[in-house]
mmCIF file of N, CA and C in Angstrom:
data_model
loop_
_atom_site.group_PDB
_atom_site.id
_atom_site.type_symbol
_atom_site.label_atom_id
_atom_site.label_comp_id
_atom_site.label_asym_id
_atom_site.label_seq_id
_atom_site.Cartn_x
_atom_site.Cartn_y
_atom_site.Cartn_z
ATOM 1 N N UNK A 28 -14.860 -26.110 -11.184
ATOM 2 C CA UNK A 28 -15.496 -24.998 -10.545
ATOM 3 C C UNK A 28 -14.501 -23.845 -10.434
ATOM 4 N N UNK A 29 -14.918 -22.686 -10.873
ATOM 5 C CA UNK A 29 -14.054 -21.523 -10.824
ATOM 6 C C UNK A 29 -14.162 -20.853 -9.465
ATOM 7 N N UNK A 30 -13.046 -20.477 -8.918
ATOM 8 C CA UNK A 30 -13.065 -19.736 -7.657
ATOM 9 C C UNK A 30 -12.582 -18.317 -7.926
ATOM 10 N N UNK A 31 -13.217 -17.416 -7.276
ATOM 11 C CA UNK A 31 -12.834 -16.025 -7.432
ATOM 12 C C UNK A 31 -11.695 -15.726 -6.467
ATOM 13 N N UNK A 32 -10.673 -15.140 -6.978
ATOM 14 C CA UNK A 32 -9.535 -14.769 -6.140
ATOM 15 C C UNK A 32 -9.917 -13.552 -5.304
ATOM 16 N N UNK A 33 -9.393 -13.515 -4.091
ATOM 17 C CA UNK A 33 -9.625 -12.355 -3.233
ATOM 18 C C UNK A 33 -8.972 -11.129 -3.870
ATOM 19 N N UNK A 34 -9.638 -9.997 -3.758
ATOM 20 C CA UNK A 34 -9.015 -8.800 -4.314
ATOM 21 C C UNK A 34 -7.704 -8.494 -3.609
ATOM 22 N N UNK A 35 -6.857 -7.837 -4.304
ATOM 23 C CA UNK A 35 -5.549 -7.492 -3.778
ATOM 24 C C UNK A 35 -5.705 -6.554 -2.583
ATOM 25 N N UNK A 36 -5.213 -6.937 -1.377
ATOM 26 C CA UNK A 36 -5.376 -6.076 -0.203
ATOM 27 C C UNK A 36 -4.638 -4.743 -0.345
ATOM 28 N N UNK A 37 -3.568 -4.722 -1.107
ATOM 29 C CA UNK A 37 -2.831 -3.480 -1.300
ATOM 30 C C UNK A 37 -3.692 -2.484 -2.068
ATOM 31 N N UNK A 38 -4.487 -2.974 -3.019
ATOM 32 C CA UNK A 38 -5.367 -2.102 -3.779
ATOM 33 C C UNK A 38 -6.403 -1.463 -2.861
ATOM 34 N N UNK A 39 -6.961 -2.236 -1.941
ATOM 35 C CA UNK A 39 -7.936 -1.693 -0.991
ATOM 36 C C UNK A 39 -7.330 -0.631 -0.096
ATOM 37 N N UNK A 40 -6.113 -0.873 0.358
ATOM 38 C CA UNK A 40 -5.411 0.095 1.211
ATOM 39 C C UNK A 40 -5.137 1.371 0.419
ATOM 40 N N UNK A 41 -4.714 1.213 -0.824
ATOM 41 C CA UNK A 41 -4.423 2.377 -1.660
ATOM 42 C C UNK A 41 -5.688 3.182 -1.939
ATOM 43 N N UNK A 42 -6.806 2.500 -2.144
ATOM 44 C CA UNK A 42 -8.075 3.197 -2.399
ATOM 45 C C UNK A 42 -8.493 3.986 -1.168
ATOM 46 N N UNK A 43 -8.389 3.386 0.013
ATOM 47 C CA UNK A 43 -8.740 4.088 1.255
ATOM 48 C C UNK A 43 -7.865 5.320 1.426
ATOM 49 N N UNK A 44 -6.575 5.156 1.240
ATOM 50 C CA UNK A 44 -5.646 6.274 1.388
ATOM 51 C C UNK A 44 -5.942 7.372 0.366
ATOM 52 N N UNK A 45 -6.210 6.982 -0.873
ATOM 53 C CA UNK A 45 -6.495 7.951 -1.924
ATOM 54 C C UNK A 45 -7.793 8.709 -1.664
ATOM 55 N N UNK A 46 -8.836 8.013 -1.210
ATOM 56 C CA UNK A 46 -10.123 8.664 -0.937
ATOM 57 C C UNK A 46 -9.973 9.683 0.189
ATOM 58 N N UNK A 47 -9.321 9.308 1.267
ATOM 59 C CA UNK A 47 -9.141 10.244 2.378
ATOM 60 C C UNK A 47 -8.234 11.412 1.992
ATOM 61 N N UNK A 48 -7.225 11.152 1.158
ATOM 62 C CA UNK A 48 -6.341 12.233 0.731
ATOM 63 C C UNK A 48 -7.101 13.228 -0.152
ATOM 64 N N UNK A 49 -7.915 12.715 -1.086
ATOM 65 C CA UNK A 49 -8.704 13.599 -1.949
ATOM 66 C C UNK A 49 -9.700 14.391 -1.115
ATOM 67 N N UNK A 50 -10.395 13.731 -0.199
ATOM 68 C CA UNK A 50 -11.359 14.417 0.665
ATOM 69 C C UNK A 50 -10.670 15.495 1.499
ATOM 70 N N UNK A 51 -9.520 15.166 2.074
ATOM 71 C CA UNK A 51 -8.782 16.129 2.892
ATOM 72 C C UNK A 51 -8.318 17.318 2.052
ATOM 73 N N UNK A 52 -7.865 17.063 0.848
ATOM 74 C CA UNK A 52 -7.411 18.147 -0.028
ATOM 75 C C UNK A 52 -8.561 19.061 -0.417
ATOM 76 N N UNK A 53 -9.705 18.471 -0.779
ATOM 77 C CA UNK A 53 -10.863 19.288 -1.150
ATOM 78 C C UNK A 53 -11.359 20.124 0.024
ATOM 79 N N UNK A 54 -11.406 19.529 1.208
ATOM 80 C CA UNK A 54 -11.833 20.285 2.382
ATOM 81 C C UNK A 54 -10.833 21.383 2.729
ATOM 82 N N UNK A 55 -9.543 21.099 2.594
ATOM 83 C CA UNK A 55 -8.528 22.115 2.863
ATOM 84 C C UNK A 55 -8.690 23.297 1.919
ATOM 85 N N UNK A 56 -8.862 23.018 0.642
ATOM 86 C CA UNK A 56 -9.040 24.096 -0.326
ATOM 87 C C UNK A 56 -10.326 24.874 -0.057
ATOM 88 N N UNK A 57 -11.412 24.150 0.238
ATOM 89 C CA UNK A 57 -12.685 24.809 0.509
ATOM 90 C C UNK A 57 -12.626 25.705 1.735
ATOM 91 N N UNK A 58 -12.043 25.194 2.805
ATOM 92 C CA UNK A 58 -11.944 25.974 4.040
ATOM 93 C C UNK A 58 -11.013 27.167 3.836
ATOM 94 N N UNK A 59 -9.872 26.951 3.206
ATOM 95 C CA UNK A 59 -8.915 28.046 2.987
ATOM 96 C C UNK A 59 -9.520 29.143 2.116
ATOM 97 N N UNK A 60 -10.139 28.757 1.002
ATOM 98 C CA UNK A 60 -10.742 29.748 0.099
ATOM 99 C C UNK A 60 -11.937 30.430 0.765
ATOM 100 N N UNK A 61 -12.747 29.655 1.494
ATOM 101 C CA UNK A 61 -13.903 30.235 2.175
ATOM 102 C C UNK A 61 -13.506 31.255 3.227
ATOM 103 N N UNK A 62 -12.494 30.918 4.023
ATOM 104 C CA UNK A 62 -12.037 31.852 5.051
ATOM 105 C C UNK A 62 -11.316 33.053 4.440
ATOM 106 N N UNK A 63 -10.608 32.840 3.328
ATOM 107 C CA UNK A 63 -9.911 33.944 2.675
ATOM 108 C C UNK A 63 -10.903 34.938 2.081
ATOM 109 N N UNK A 64 -12.114 34.474 1.750
ATOM 110 C CA UNK A 64 -13.132 35.361 1.183
ATOM 111 C C UNK A 64 -13.783 36.234 2.258
ATOM 112 N N UNK A 65 -13.549 35.932 3.497
ATOM 113 C CA UNK A 65 -14.097 36.715 4.609
ATOM 114 C C UNK A 65 -12.964 37.531 5.232
ATOM 115 N N UNK A 66 -13.272 38.412 6.163
ATOM 116 C CA UNK A 66 -12.190 39.158 6.823
ATOM 117 C C UNK A 66 -11.462 38.337 7.896
ATOM 118 N N UNK A 67 -11.485 37.017 7.789
ATOM 119 C CA UNK A 67 -10.875 36.150 8.786
ATOM 120 C C UNK A 67 -9.370 36.402 8.914
ATOM 121 N N UNK A 68 -8.679 36.537 7.779
ATOM 122 C CA UNK A 68 -7.228 36.721 7.823
ATOM 123 C C UNK A 68 -6.843 38.009 8.544
ATOM 124 N N UNK A 69 -7.607 39.055 8.323
ATOM 125 C CA UNK A 69 -7.305 40.332 8.980
ATOM 126 C C UNK A 69 -7.538 40.242 10.482
ATOM 127 N N UNK A 70 -8.670 39.642 10.868
ATOM 128 C CA UNK A 70 -8.996 39.565 12.293
ATOM 129 C C UNK A 70 -8.130 38.544 13.020
ATOM 130 N N UNK A 71 -7.925 37.390 12.419
ATOM 131 C CA UNK A 71 -7.118 36.351 13.067
ATOM 132 C C UNK A 71 -5.636 36.668 12.984
ATOM 133 N N UNK A 72 -5.239 37.519 12.049
ATOM 134 C CA UNK A 72 -3.835 37.891 11.909
ATOM 135 C C UNK A 72 -3.279 38.590 13.132
ATOM 136 N N UNK A 73 -4.175 39.174 13.928
ATOM 137 C CA UNK A 73 -3.722 39.814 15.165
ATOM 138 C C UNK A 73 -3.316 38.789 16.214
ATOM 139 N N UNK A 74 -3.876 37.582 16.120
ATOM 140 C CA UNK A 74 -3.636 36.550 17.132
ATOM 141 C C UNK A 74 -2.745 35.419 16.630
ATOM 142 N N UNK A 75 -2.772 35.193 15.319
ATOM 143 C CA UNK A 75 -2.005 34.102 14.723
ATOM 144 C C UNK A 75 -0.949 34.707 13.812
ATOM 145 N N UNK A 76 0.287 34.417 14.088
ATOM 146 C CA UNK A 76 1.372 34.963 13.277
ATOM 147 C C UNK A 76 1.421 34.267 11.918
ATOM 148 N N UNK A 77 1.779 35.019 10.892
ATOM 149 C CA UNK A 77 1.955 34.437 9.580
ATOM 150 C C UNK A 77 3.230 33.610 9.580
ATOM 151 N N UNK A 78 3.199 32.511 8.849
ATOM 152 C CA UNK A 78 4.364 31.630 8.775
ATOM 153 C C UNK A 78 4.819 31.509 7.338
ATOM 154 N N UNK A 79 6.071 31.249 7.169
ATOM 155 C CA UNK A 79 6.598 30.996 5.836
ATOM 156 C C UNK A 79 6.751 29.489 5.678
ATOM 157 N N UNK A 80 6.102 28.941 4.663
ATOM 158 C CA UNK A 80 6.164 27.508 4.390
ATOM 159 C C UNK A 80 6.578 27.336 2.942
ATOM 160 N N UNK A 81 7.694 26.683 2.728
ATOM 161 C CA UNK A 81 8.218 26.417 1.385
ATOM 162 C C UNK A 81 8.350 27.695 0.563
ATOM 163 N N UNK A 82 8.812 28.744 1.184
ATOM 164 C CA UNK A 82 9.096 29.974 0.479
ATOM 165 C C UNK A 82 7.924 30.919 0.277
ATOM 166 N N UNK A 83 6.746 30.589 0.768
ATOM 167 C CA UNK A 83 5.612 31.506 0.636
ATOM 168 C C UNK A 83 4.942 31.705 1.986
ATOM 169 N N UNK A 84 4.365 32.900 2.155
ATOM 170 C CA UNK A 84 3.707 33.228 3.419
ATOM 171 C C UNK A 84 2.377 32.505 3.516
ATOM 172 N N UNK A 85 2.136 31.909 4.667
ATOM 173 C CA UNK A 85 0.899 31.184 4.913
ATOM 174 C C UNK A 85 0.041 32.015 5.858
ATOM 175 N N UNK A 86 -1.106 32.460 5.364
ATOM 176 C CA UNK A 86 -2.026 33.271 6.153
ATOM 177 C C UNK A 86 -2.787 32.395 7.138
ATOM 178 N N UNK A 87 -3.480 32.994 8.115
ATOM 179 C CA UNK A 87 -4.262 32.187 9.063
ATOM 180 C C UNK A 87 -5.290 31.273 8.391
ATOM 181 N N UNK A 88 -5.892 31.722 7.298
ATOM 182 C CA UNK A 88 -6.858 30.860 6.601
ATOM 183 C C UNK A 88 -6.156 29.620 6.048
ATOM 184 N N UNK A 89 -4.935 29.774 5.583
ATOM 185 C CA UNK A 89 -4.167 28.629 5.107
ATOM 186 C C UNK A 89 -3.796 27.679 6.233
ATOM 187 N N UNK A 90 -3.495 28.253 7.405
ATOM 188 C CA UNK A 90 -3.176 27.405 8.566
ATOM 189 C C UNK A 90 -4.387 26.583 8.987
ATOM 190 N N UNK A 91 -5.560 27.199 8.998
ATOM 191 C CA UNK A 91 -6.782 26.471 9.359
ATOM 192 C C UNK A 91 -7.061 25.394 8.314
ATOM 193 N N UNK A 92 -6.838 25.719 7.047
ATOM 194 C CA UNK A 92 -7.018 24.726 5.987
ATOM 195 C C UNK A 92 -6.094 23.538 6.161
ATOM 196 N N UNK A 93 -4.842 23.807 6.522
ATOM 197 C CA UNK A 93 -3.895 22.705 6.765
ATOM 198 C C UNK A 93 -4.315 21.868 7.963
ATOM 199 N N UNK A 94 -4.833 22.529 9.002
ATOM 200 C CA UNK A 94 -5.319 21.804 10.168
ATOM 201 C C UNK A 94 -6.459 20.868 9.780
ATOM 202 N N UNK A 95 -7.391 21.360 8.979
ATOM 203 C CA UNK A 95 -8.504 20.530 8.505
ATOM 204 C C UNK A 95 -7.968 19.343 7.701
ATOM 205 N N UNK A 96 -6.982 19.583 6.862
ATOM 206 C CA UNK A 96 -6.380 18.529 6.056
ATOM 207 C C UNK A 96 -5.848 17.396 6.934
ATOM 208 N N UNK A 97 -5.075 17.759 7.949
ATOM 209 C CA UNK A 97 -4.471 16.732 8.801
ATOM 210 C C UNK A 97 -5.490 16.051 9.712
ATOM 211 N N UNK A 98 -6.523 16.749 10.116
ATOM 212 C CA UNK A 98 -7.573 16.119 10.927
ATOM 213 C C UNK A 98 -8.309 15.069 10.100
ATOM 214 N N UNK A 99 -8.618 15.384 8.853
ATOM 215 C CA UNK A 99 -9.298 14.413 7.986
ATOM 216 C C UNK A 99 -8.398 13.208 7.752
ATOM 217 N N UNK A 100 -7.109 13.439 7.508
ATOM 218 C CA UNK A 100 -6.195 12.306 7.344
ATOM 219 C C UNK A 100 -6.108 11.474 8.617
ATOM 220 N N UNK A 101 -6.163 12.130 9.768
ATOM 221 C CA UNK A 101 -6.127 11.408 11.035
ATOM 222 C C UNK A 101 -7.345 10.496 11.175
ATOM 223 N N UNK A 102 -8.526 10.994 10.766
ATOM 224 C CA UNK A 102 -9.724 10.160 10.830
ATOM 225 C C UNK A 102 -9.646 9.006 9.831
ATOM 226 N N UNK A 103 -8.871 9.143 8.791
ATOM 227 C CA UNK A 103 -8.698 8.061 7.832
ATOM 228 C C UNK A 103 -7.679 7.032 8.267
ATOM 229 N N UNK A 104 -6.981 7.308 9.347
ATOM 230 C CA UNK A 104 -5.949 6.394 9.825
ATOM 231 C C UNK A 104 -6.524 5.062 10.300
ATOM 232 N N UNK A 105 -7.666 5.087 10.980
ATOM 233 C CA UNK A 105 -8.254 3.837 11.493
ATOM 234 C C UNK A 105 -8.662 2.891 10.358
ATOM 235 N N UNK A 106 -9.415 3.349 9.340
ATOM 236 C CA UNK A 106 -9.737 2.417 8.243
ATOM 237 C C UNK A 106 -8.492 1.956 7.484
ATOM 238 N N UNK A 107 -7.510 2.830 7.378
ATOM 239 C CA UNK A 107 -6.268 2.467 6.694
ATOM 240 C C UNK A 107 -5.554 1.339 7.433
ATOM 241 N N UNK A 108 -5.398 1.499 8.751
ATOM 242 C CA UNK A 108 -4.733 0.459 9.539
ATOM 243 C C UNK A 108 -5.551 -0.819 9.592
ATOM 244 N N UNK A 109 -6.878 -0.686 9.602
ATOM 245 C CA UNK A 109 -7.747 -1.855 9.599
ATOM 246 C C UNK A 109 -7.573 -2.642 8.304
ATOM 247 N N UNK A 110 -7.472 -1.944 7.190
ATOM 248 C CA UNK A 110 -7.271 -2.618 5.907
ATOM 249 C C UNK A 110 -5.915 -3.317 5.852
ATOM 250 N N UNK A 111 -4.954 -2.803 6.594
ATOM 251 C CA UNK A 111 -3.639 -3.450 6.656
ATOM 252 C C UNK A 111 -3.616 -4.630 7.624
ATOM 253 N N UNK A 112 -4.707 -4.796 8.393
ATOM 254 C CA UNK A 112 -4.782 -5.899 9.339
ATOM 255 C C UNK A 112 -4.139 -5.603 10.675
ATOM 256 N N UNK A 113 -3.954 -4.376 11.005
ATOM 257 C CA UNK A 113 -3.320 -3.974 12.264
ATOM 258 C C UNK A 113 -4.390 -3.771 13.345
ATOM 259 N N UNK A 114 -5.044 -4.835 13.736
ATOM 260 C CA UNK A 114 -6.156 -4.762 14.690
ATOM 261 C C UNK A 114 -5.717 -4.206 16.054
ATOM 262 N N UNK A 115 -4.503 -4.509 16.471
ATOM 263 C CA UNK A 115 -4.029 -4.035 17.775
ATOM 264 C C UNK A 115 -3.894 -2.520 17.804
ATOM 265 N N UNK A 116 -3.633 -1.900 16.670
ATOM 266 C CA UNK A 116 -3.528 -0.447 16.603
ATOM 267 C C UNK A 116 -4.876 0.215 16.380
ATOM 268 N N UNK A 117 -5.782 -0.505 15.719
ATOM 269 C CA UNK A 117 -7.075 0.083 15.352
ATOM 270 C C UNK A 117 -7.987 0.243 16.559
ATOM 271 N N UNK A 118 -7.990 -0.715 17.471
ATOM 272 C CA UNK A 118 -8.919 -0.678 18.611
ATOM 273 C C UNK A 118 -8.730 0.575 19.474
ATOM 274 N N UNK A 119 -7.517 0.886 19.962
ATOM 275 C CA UNK A 119 -7.378 2.097 20.774
ATOM 276 C C UNK A 119 -7.621 3.370 19.967
ATOM 277 N N UNK A 120 -7.224 3.374 18.707
ATOM 278 C CA UNK A 120 -7.434 4.543 17.860
ATOM 279 C C UNK A 120 -8.922 4.779 17.622
ATOM 280 N N UNK A 121 -9.664 3.725 17.365
ATOM 281 C CA UNK A 121 -11.111 3.845 17.168
ATOM 282 C C UNK A 121 -11.801 4.333 18.439
ATOM 283 N N UNK A 122 -11.359 3.822 19.577
ATOM 284 C CA UNK A 122 -11.943 4.261 20.853
ATOM 285 C C UNK A 122 -11.683 5.745 21.095
ATOM 286 N N UNK A 123 -10.461 6.188 20.783
ATOM 287 C CA UNK A 123 -10.131 7.595 20.950
ATOM 288 C C UNK A 123 -10.966 8.466 20.010
ATOM 289 N N UNK A 124 -11.135 8.038 18.766
ATOM 290 C CA UNK A 124 -11.932 8.800 17.804
ATOM 291 C C UNK A 124 -13.395 8.864 18.236
ATOM 292 N N UNK A 125 -13.916 7.782 18.814
ATOM 293 C CA UNK A 125 -15.294 7.788 19.306
ATOM 294 C C UNK A 125 -15.451 8.789 20.449
ATOM 295 N N UNK A 126 -14.463 8.872 21.325
ATOM 296 C CA UNK A 126 -14.525 9.839 22.425
ATOM 297 C C UNK A 126 -14.472 11.268 21.900
ATOM 298 N N UNK A 127 -13.644 11.510 20.904
ATOM 299 C CA UNK A 127 -13.556 12.845 20.307
ATOM 300 C C UNK A 127 -14.887 13.214 19.655
ATOM 301 N N UNK A 128 -15.457 12.288 18.905
ATOM 302 C CA UNK A 128 -16.734 12.561 18.240
ATOM 303 C C UNK A 128 -17.869 12.720 19.238
ATOM 304 N N UNK A 129 -17.801 12.026 20.364
ATOM 305 C CA UNK A 129 -18.827 12.172 21.398
ATOM 306 C C UNK A 129 -18.708 13.532 22.095
ATOM 307 N N UNK A 130 -17.524 14.116 22.087
ATOM 308 C CA UNK A 130 -17.303 15.407 22.733
ATOM 309 C C UNK A 130 -17.711 16.584 21.844
ATOM 310 N N UNK A 131 -17.765 16.380 20.532
ATOM 311 C CA UNK A 131 -18.078 17.466 19.601
ATOM 312 C C UNK A 131 -19.420 18.147 19.857
ATOM 313 N N UNK A 132 -20.491 17.439 20.223
ATOM 314 C CA UNK A 132 -21.742 18.154 20.523
ATOM 315 C C UNK A 132 -21.587 19.158 21.662
ATOM 316 N N UNK A 133 -20.743 18.852 22.633
ATOM 317 C CA UNK A 133 -20.486 19.805 23.725
ATOM 318 C C UNK A 133 -19.799 21.061 23.202
ATOM 319 N N UNK A 134 -18.884 20.901 22.274
ATOM 320 C CA UNK A 134 -18.187 22.053 21.695
ATOM 321 C C UNK A 134 -19.163 22.903 20.892
ATOM 322 N N UNK A 135 -20.029 22.256 20.119
ATOM 323 C CA UNK A 135 -21.028 22.987 19.340
ATOM 324 C C UNK A 135 -21.984 23.733 20.271
ATOM 325 N N UNK A 136 -22.425 23.079 21.339
ATOM 326 C CA UNK A 136 -23.321 23.733 22.293
ATOM 327 C C UNK A 136 -22.637 24.932 22.945
ATOM 328 N N UNK A 137 -21.369 24.796 23.286
ATOM 329 C CA UNK A 137 -20.636 25.915 23.887
ATOM 330 C C UNK A 137 -20.505 27.069 22.897
ATOM 331 N N UNK A 138 -20.285 26.758 21.627
ATOM 332 C CA UNK A 138 -20.186 27.813 20.609
ATOM 333 C C UNK A 138 -21.513 28.537 20.445
ATOM 334 N N UNK A 139 -22.610 27.793 20.475
ATOM 335 C CA UNK A 139 -23.941 28.405 20.358
ATOM 336 C C UNK A 139 -24.204 29.307 21.551
ATOM 337 N N UNK A 140 -23.878 28.836 22.749
ATOM 338 C CA UNK A 140 -24.066 29.651 23.957
ATOM 339 C C UNK A 140 -23.211 30.908 23.881
ATOM 340 N N UNK A 141 -21.987 30.788 23.384
ATOM 341 C CA UNK A 141 -21.112 31.950 23.243
ATOM 342 C C UNK A 141 -21.698 32.976 22.274
ATOM 343 N N UNK A 142 -22.203 32.505 21.147
ATOM 344 C CA UNK A 142 -22.777 33.424 20.148
ATOM 345 C C UNK A 142 -24.012 34.112 20.712
ATOM 346 N N UNK A 143 -24.881 33.362 21.378
ATOM 347 C CA UNK A 143 -26.082 33.958 21.972
ATOM 348 C C UNK A 143 -25.684 34.967 23.052
ATOM 349 N N UNK A 144 -24.714 34.626 23.874
ATOM 350 C CA UNK A 144 -24.238 35.556 24.903
ATOM 351 C C UNK A 144 -23.648 36.816 24.296
ATOM 352 N N UNK A 145 -22.922 36.667 23.197
ATOM 353 C CA UNK A 145 -22.349 37.829 22.513
ATOM 354 C C UNK A 145 -23.449 38.740 21.963
ATOM 355 N N UNK A 146 -24.493 38.152 21.401
ATOM 356 C CA UNK A 146 -25.616 38.935 20.874
ATOM 357 C C UNK A 146 -26.317 39.671 22.008
ATOM 358 N N UNK A 147 -26.565 38.974 23.113
ATOM 359 C CA UNK A 147 -27.230 39.608 24.260
ATOM 360 C C UNK A 147 -26.363 40.728 24.828
ATOM 361 N N UNK A 148 -25.048 40.506 24.924
ATOM 362 C CA UNK A 148 -24.157 41.542 25.438
ATOM 363 C C UNK A 148 -24.147 42.756 24.517
ATOM 364 N N UNK A 149 -24.187 42.545 23.216
ATOM 365 C CA UNK A 149 -24.229 43.661 22.283
ATOM 366 C C UNK A 149 -25.506 44.471 22.428
ATOM 367 N N UNK A 150 -26.639 43.771 22.584
ATOM 368 C CA UNK A 150 -27.921 44.465 22.762
ATOM 369 C C UNK A 150 -27.914 45.262 24.059
ATOM 370 N N UNK A 151 -27.426 44.669 25.147
ATOM 371 C CA UNK A 151 -27.386 45.354 26.430
ATOM 372 C C UNK A 151 -26.452 46.558 26.359
ATOM 373 N N UNK A 152 -25.321 46.427 25.692
ATOM 374 C CA UNK A 152 -24.387 47.538 25.546
ATOM 375 C C UNK A 152 -25.049 48.696 24.776
ATOM 376 N N UNK A 153 -25.817 48.376 23.751
ATOM 377 C CA UNK A 153 -26.507 49.425 22.992
ATOM 378 C C UNK A 153 -27.582 50.115 23.825
ATOM 379 N N UNK A 154 -28.249 49.338 24.683
ATOM 380 C CA UNK A 154 -29.299 49.917 25.549
ATOM 381 C C UNK A 154 -28.667 50.843 26.575
ATOM 382 N N UNK A 155 -27.565 50.402 27.172
ATOM 383 C CA UNK A 155 -26.907 51.207 28.216
ATOM 384 C C UNK A 155 -26.224 52.375 27.552
#
């Protein structure tokens, strides 16, 4: 009787790491290019200082793109550690990620309220 060998656990870990890295890179490029196509750099440049990274100036859109990159990699940390068998590290990390994800609807609701309030304030300012 032939038995199938278990797949190499290192291969699974490498695949998880590679998928999250590719996803993070694509999102970073998309966010950076998308924000660079808008006047975001000009408006945010007043509040966020430009930084020099590896010999080139990093605009605010690039900083936001890098932030997105590291956040996506952070979310990939739990499956990565789980694939390595580090259950003691995965449980608190998963709980923290669940709390963060549960809080996101509140942030979205606050952003919607802010936008609606801004629109109402603009209309009232025009009337007055």
